[in-house]
Backbone as a printed PyTorch tensor [residue, N CA C, xyz], in Angstrom:
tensor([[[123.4820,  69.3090, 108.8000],
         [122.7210,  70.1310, 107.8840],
         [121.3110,  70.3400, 108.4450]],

        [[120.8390,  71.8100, 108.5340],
         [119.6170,  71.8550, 108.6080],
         [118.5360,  71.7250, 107.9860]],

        [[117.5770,  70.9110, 108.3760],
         [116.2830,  70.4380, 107.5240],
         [115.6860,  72.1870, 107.1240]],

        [[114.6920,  71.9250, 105.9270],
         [114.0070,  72.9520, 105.8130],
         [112.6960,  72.9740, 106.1680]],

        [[112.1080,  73.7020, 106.9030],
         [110.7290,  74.0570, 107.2150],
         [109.9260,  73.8690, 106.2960]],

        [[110.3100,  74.5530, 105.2160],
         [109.1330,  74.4680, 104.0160],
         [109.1440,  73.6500, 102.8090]],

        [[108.2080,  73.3930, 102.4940],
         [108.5040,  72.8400, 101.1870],
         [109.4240,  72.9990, 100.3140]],

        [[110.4160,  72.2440,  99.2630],
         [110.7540,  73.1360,  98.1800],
         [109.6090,  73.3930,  96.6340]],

        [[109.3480,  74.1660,  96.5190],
         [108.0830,  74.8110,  95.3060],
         [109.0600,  74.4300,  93.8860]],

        [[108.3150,  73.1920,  93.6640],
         [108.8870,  72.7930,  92.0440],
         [108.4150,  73.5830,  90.7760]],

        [[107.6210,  73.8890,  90.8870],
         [106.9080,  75.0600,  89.9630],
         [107.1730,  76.4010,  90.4150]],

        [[107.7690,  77.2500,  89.4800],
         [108.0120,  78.4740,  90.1210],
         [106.4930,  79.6850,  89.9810]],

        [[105.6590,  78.9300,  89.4090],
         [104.3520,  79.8810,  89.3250],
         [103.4770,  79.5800,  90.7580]],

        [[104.0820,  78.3340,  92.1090],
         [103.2130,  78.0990,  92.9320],
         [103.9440,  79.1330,  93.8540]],

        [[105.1610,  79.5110,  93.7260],
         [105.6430,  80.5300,  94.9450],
         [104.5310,  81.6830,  95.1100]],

        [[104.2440,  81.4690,  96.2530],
         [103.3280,  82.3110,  96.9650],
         [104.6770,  84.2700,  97.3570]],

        [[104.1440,  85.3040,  96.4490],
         [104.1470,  86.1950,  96.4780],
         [103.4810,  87.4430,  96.8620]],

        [[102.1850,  87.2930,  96.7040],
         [101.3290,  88.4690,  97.1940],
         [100.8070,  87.8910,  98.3860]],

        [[100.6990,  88.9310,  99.7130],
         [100.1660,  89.2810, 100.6390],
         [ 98.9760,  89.9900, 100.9200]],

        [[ 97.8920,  89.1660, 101.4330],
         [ 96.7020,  89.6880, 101.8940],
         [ 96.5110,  89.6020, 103.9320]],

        [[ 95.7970,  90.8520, 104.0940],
         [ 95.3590,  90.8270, 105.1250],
         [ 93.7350,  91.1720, 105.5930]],

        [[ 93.3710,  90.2940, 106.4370],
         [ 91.5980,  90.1960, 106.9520],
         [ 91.9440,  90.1110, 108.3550]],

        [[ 91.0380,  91.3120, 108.6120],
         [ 90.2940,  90.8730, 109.8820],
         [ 89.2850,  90.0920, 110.5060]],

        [[ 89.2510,  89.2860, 111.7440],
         [ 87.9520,  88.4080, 111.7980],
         [ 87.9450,  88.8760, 113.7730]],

        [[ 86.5090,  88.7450, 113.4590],
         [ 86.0300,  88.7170, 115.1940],
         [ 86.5480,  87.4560, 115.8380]],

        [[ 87.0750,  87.9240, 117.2710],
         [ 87.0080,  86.4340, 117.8810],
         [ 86.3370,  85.6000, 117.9000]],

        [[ 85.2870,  85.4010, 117.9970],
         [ 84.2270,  84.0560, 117.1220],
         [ 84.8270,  83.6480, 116.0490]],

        [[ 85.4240,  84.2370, 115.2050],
         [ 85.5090,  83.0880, 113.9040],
         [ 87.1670,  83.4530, 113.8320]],

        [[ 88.0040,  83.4170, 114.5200],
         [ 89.0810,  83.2400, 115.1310],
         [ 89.3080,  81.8230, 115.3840]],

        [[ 88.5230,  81.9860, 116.7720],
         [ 88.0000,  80.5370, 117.2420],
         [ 87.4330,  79.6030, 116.6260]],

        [[ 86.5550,  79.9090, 115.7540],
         [ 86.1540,  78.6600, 114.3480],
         [ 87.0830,  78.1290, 113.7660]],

        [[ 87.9360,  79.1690, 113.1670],
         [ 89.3410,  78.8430, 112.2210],
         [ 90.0570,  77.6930, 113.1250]],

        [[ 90.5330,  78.4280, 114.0430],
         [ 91.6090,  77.6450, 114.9690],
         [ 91.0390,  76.2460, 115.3260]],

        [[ 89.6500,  76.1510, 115.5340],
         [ 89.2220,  74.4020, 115.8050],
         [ 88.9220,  73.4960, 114.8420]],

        [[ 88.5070,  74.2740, 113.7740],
         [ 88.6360,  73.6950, 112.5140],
         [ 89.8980,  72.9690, 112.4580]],

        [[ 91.3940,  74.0460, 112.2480],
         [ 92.5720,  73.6280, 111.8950],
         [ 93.2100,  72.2570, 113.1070]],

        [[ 92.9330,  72.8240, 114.0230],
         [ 92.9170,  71.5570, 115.0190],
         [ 92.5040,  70.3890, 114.8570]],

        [[ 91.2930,  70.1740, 114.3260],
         [ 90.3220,  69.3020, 114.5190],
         [ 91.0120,  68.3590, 113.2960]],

        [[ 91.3050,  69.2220, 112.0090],
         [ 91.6440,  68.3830, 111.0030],
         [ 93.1770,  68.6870, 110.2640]],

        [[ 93.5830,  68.7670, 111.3500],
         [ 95.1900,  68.6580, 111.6500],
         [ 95.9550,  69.7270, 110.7460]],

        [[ 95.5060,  70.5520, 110.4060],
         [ 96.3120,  71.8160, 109.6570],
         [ 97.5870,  72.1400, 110.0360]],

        [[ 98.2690,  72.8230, 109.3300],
         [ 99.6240,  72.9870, 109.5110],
         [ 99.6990,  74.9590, 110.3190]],

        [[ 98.8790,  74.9430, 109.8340],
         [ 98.9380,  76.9780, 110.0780],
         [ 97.4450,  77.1470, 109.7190]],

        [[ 97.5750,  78.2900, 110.9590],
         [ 95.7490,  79.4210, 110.3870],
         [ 95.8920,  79.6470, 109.0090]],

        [[ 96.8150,  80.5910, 108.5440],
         [ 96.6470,  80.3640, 107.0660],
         [ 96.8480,  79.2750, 106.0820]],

        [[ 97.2700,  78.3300, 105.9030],
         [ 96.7450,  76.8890, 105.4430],
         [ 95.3890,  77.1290, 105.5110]],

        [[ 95.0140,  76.8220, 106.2530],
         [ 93.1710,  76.3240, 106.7090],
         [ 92.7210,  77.8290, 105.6210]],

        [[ 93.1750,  78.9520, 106.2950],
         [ 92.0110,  80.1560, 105.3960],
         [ 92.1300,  79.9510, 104.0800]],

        [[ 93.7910,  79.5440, 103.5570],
         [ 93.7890,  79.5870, 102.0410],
         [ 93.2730,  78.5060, 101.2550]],

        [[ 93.1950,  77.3430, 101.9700],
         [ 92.3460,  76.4040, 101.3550],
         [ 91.2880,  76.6260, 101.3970]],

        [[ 90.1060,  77.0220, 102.3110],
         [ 88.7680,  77.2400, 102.4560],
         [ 88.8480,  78.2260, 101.3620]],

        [[ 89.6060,  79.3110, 101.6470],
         [ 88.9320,  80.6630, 100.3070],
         [ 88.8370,  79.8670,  99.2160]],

        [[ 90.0910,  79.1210,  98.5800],
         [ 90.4240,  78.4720,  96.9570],
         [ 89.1860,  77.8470,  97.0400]],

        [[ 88.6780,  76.9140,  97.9440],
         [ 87.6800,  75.9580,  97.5750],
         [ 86.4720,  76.4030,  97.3920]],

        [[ 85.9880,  77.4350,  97.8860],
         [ 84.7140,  77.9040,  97.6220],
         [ 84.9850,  78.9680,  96.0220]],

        [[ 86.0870,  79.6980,  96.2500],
         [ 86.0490,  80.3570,  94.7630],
         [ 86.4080,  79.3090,  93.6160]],

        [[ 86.7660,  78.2130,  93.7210],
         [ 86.8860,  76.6590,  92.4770],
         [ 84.9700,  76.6460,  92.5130]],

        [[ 84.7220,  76.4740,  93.8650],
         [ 83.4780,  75.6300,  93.6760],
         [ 82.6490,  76.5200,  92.9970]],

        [[ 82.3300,  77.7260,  92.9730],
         [ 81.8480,  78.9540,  92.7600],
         [ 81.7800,  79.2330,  91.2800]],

        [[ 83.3780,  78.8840,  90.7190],
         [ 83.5280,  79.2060,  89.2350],
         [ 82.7450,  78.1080,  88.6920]],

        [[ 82.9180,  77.3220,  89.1840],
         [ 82.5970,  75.5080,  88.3040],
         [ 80.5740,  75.8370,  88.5180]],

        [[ 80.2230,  76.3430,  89.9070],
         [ 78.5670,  76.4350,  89.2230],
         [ 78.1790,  77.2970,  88.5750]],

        [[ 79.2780,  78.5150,  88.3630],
         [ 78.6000,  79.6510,  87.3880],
         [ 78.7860,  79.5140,  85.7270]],

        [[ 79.9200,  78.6060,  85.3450],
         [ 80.2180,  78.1760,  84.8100],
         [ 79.6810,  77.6700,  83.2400]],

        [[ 79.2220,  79.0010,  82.1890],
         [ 78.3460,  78.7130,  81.2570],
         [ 78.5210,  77.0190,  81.0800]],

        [[ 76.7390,  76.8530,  80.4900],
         [ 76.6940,  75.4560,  79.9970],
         [ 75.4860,  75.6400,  78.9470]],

        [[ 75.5360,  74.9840,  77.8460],
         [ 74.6910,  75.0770,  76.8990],
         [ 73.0190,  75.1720,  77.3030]],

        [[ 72.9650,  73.7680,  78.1820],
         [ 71.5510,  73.5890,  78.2790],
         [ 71.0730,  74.5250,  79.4850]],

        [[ 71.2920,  75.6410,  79.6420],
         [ 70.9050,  76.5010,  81.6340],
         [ 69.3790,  76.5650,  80.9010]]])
C-alpha cells in the first residue's frame, strides 16, 4: 500500500481550496527559500502561508477594539 504524501484534513473547513498567485523578485525568492531551509519547512508555500496568516492574526489582534485606546 502506498503511503500518502499529505496529510489527511480532519476538518473539512481546513481543505485548502482557493488558489492565489504572487510574484516576487529574485531577492526575496532567495529570502523565502533560506528562510524555509534554515527552519526546515516542508514547501515555499508552507513558509509563505504561514508568514502571511501570522502577520494578518498579529495585525487583527493589535487593531483589535479595546475599551481603554
Amino acid at each position: 500500500m502506498q503511503k500518502n504524501r499529505h496529510k489527511i484534513q480532519n476538518n473539512i473547513s481546513e481543505i485548502r481550496e482557493h488558489k492565489v498567485t504572487i510574484r516576487l523578485s529574485d531577492k526575496e525568492l532567495k529570502i523565502i527559500d533560506d528562510y524555509a531551509r534554515k527552519h526546515r519547512k516542508s514547501s515555499r508555500a508552507a513558509t509563505i502561508r504561514e508568514s502571511a496568516v501570522r502577520y494578518v492574526m498579529g495585525r487583527l489582534v493589535e487593531d483589535y477594539p479595546s475599551l481603554f485606546d
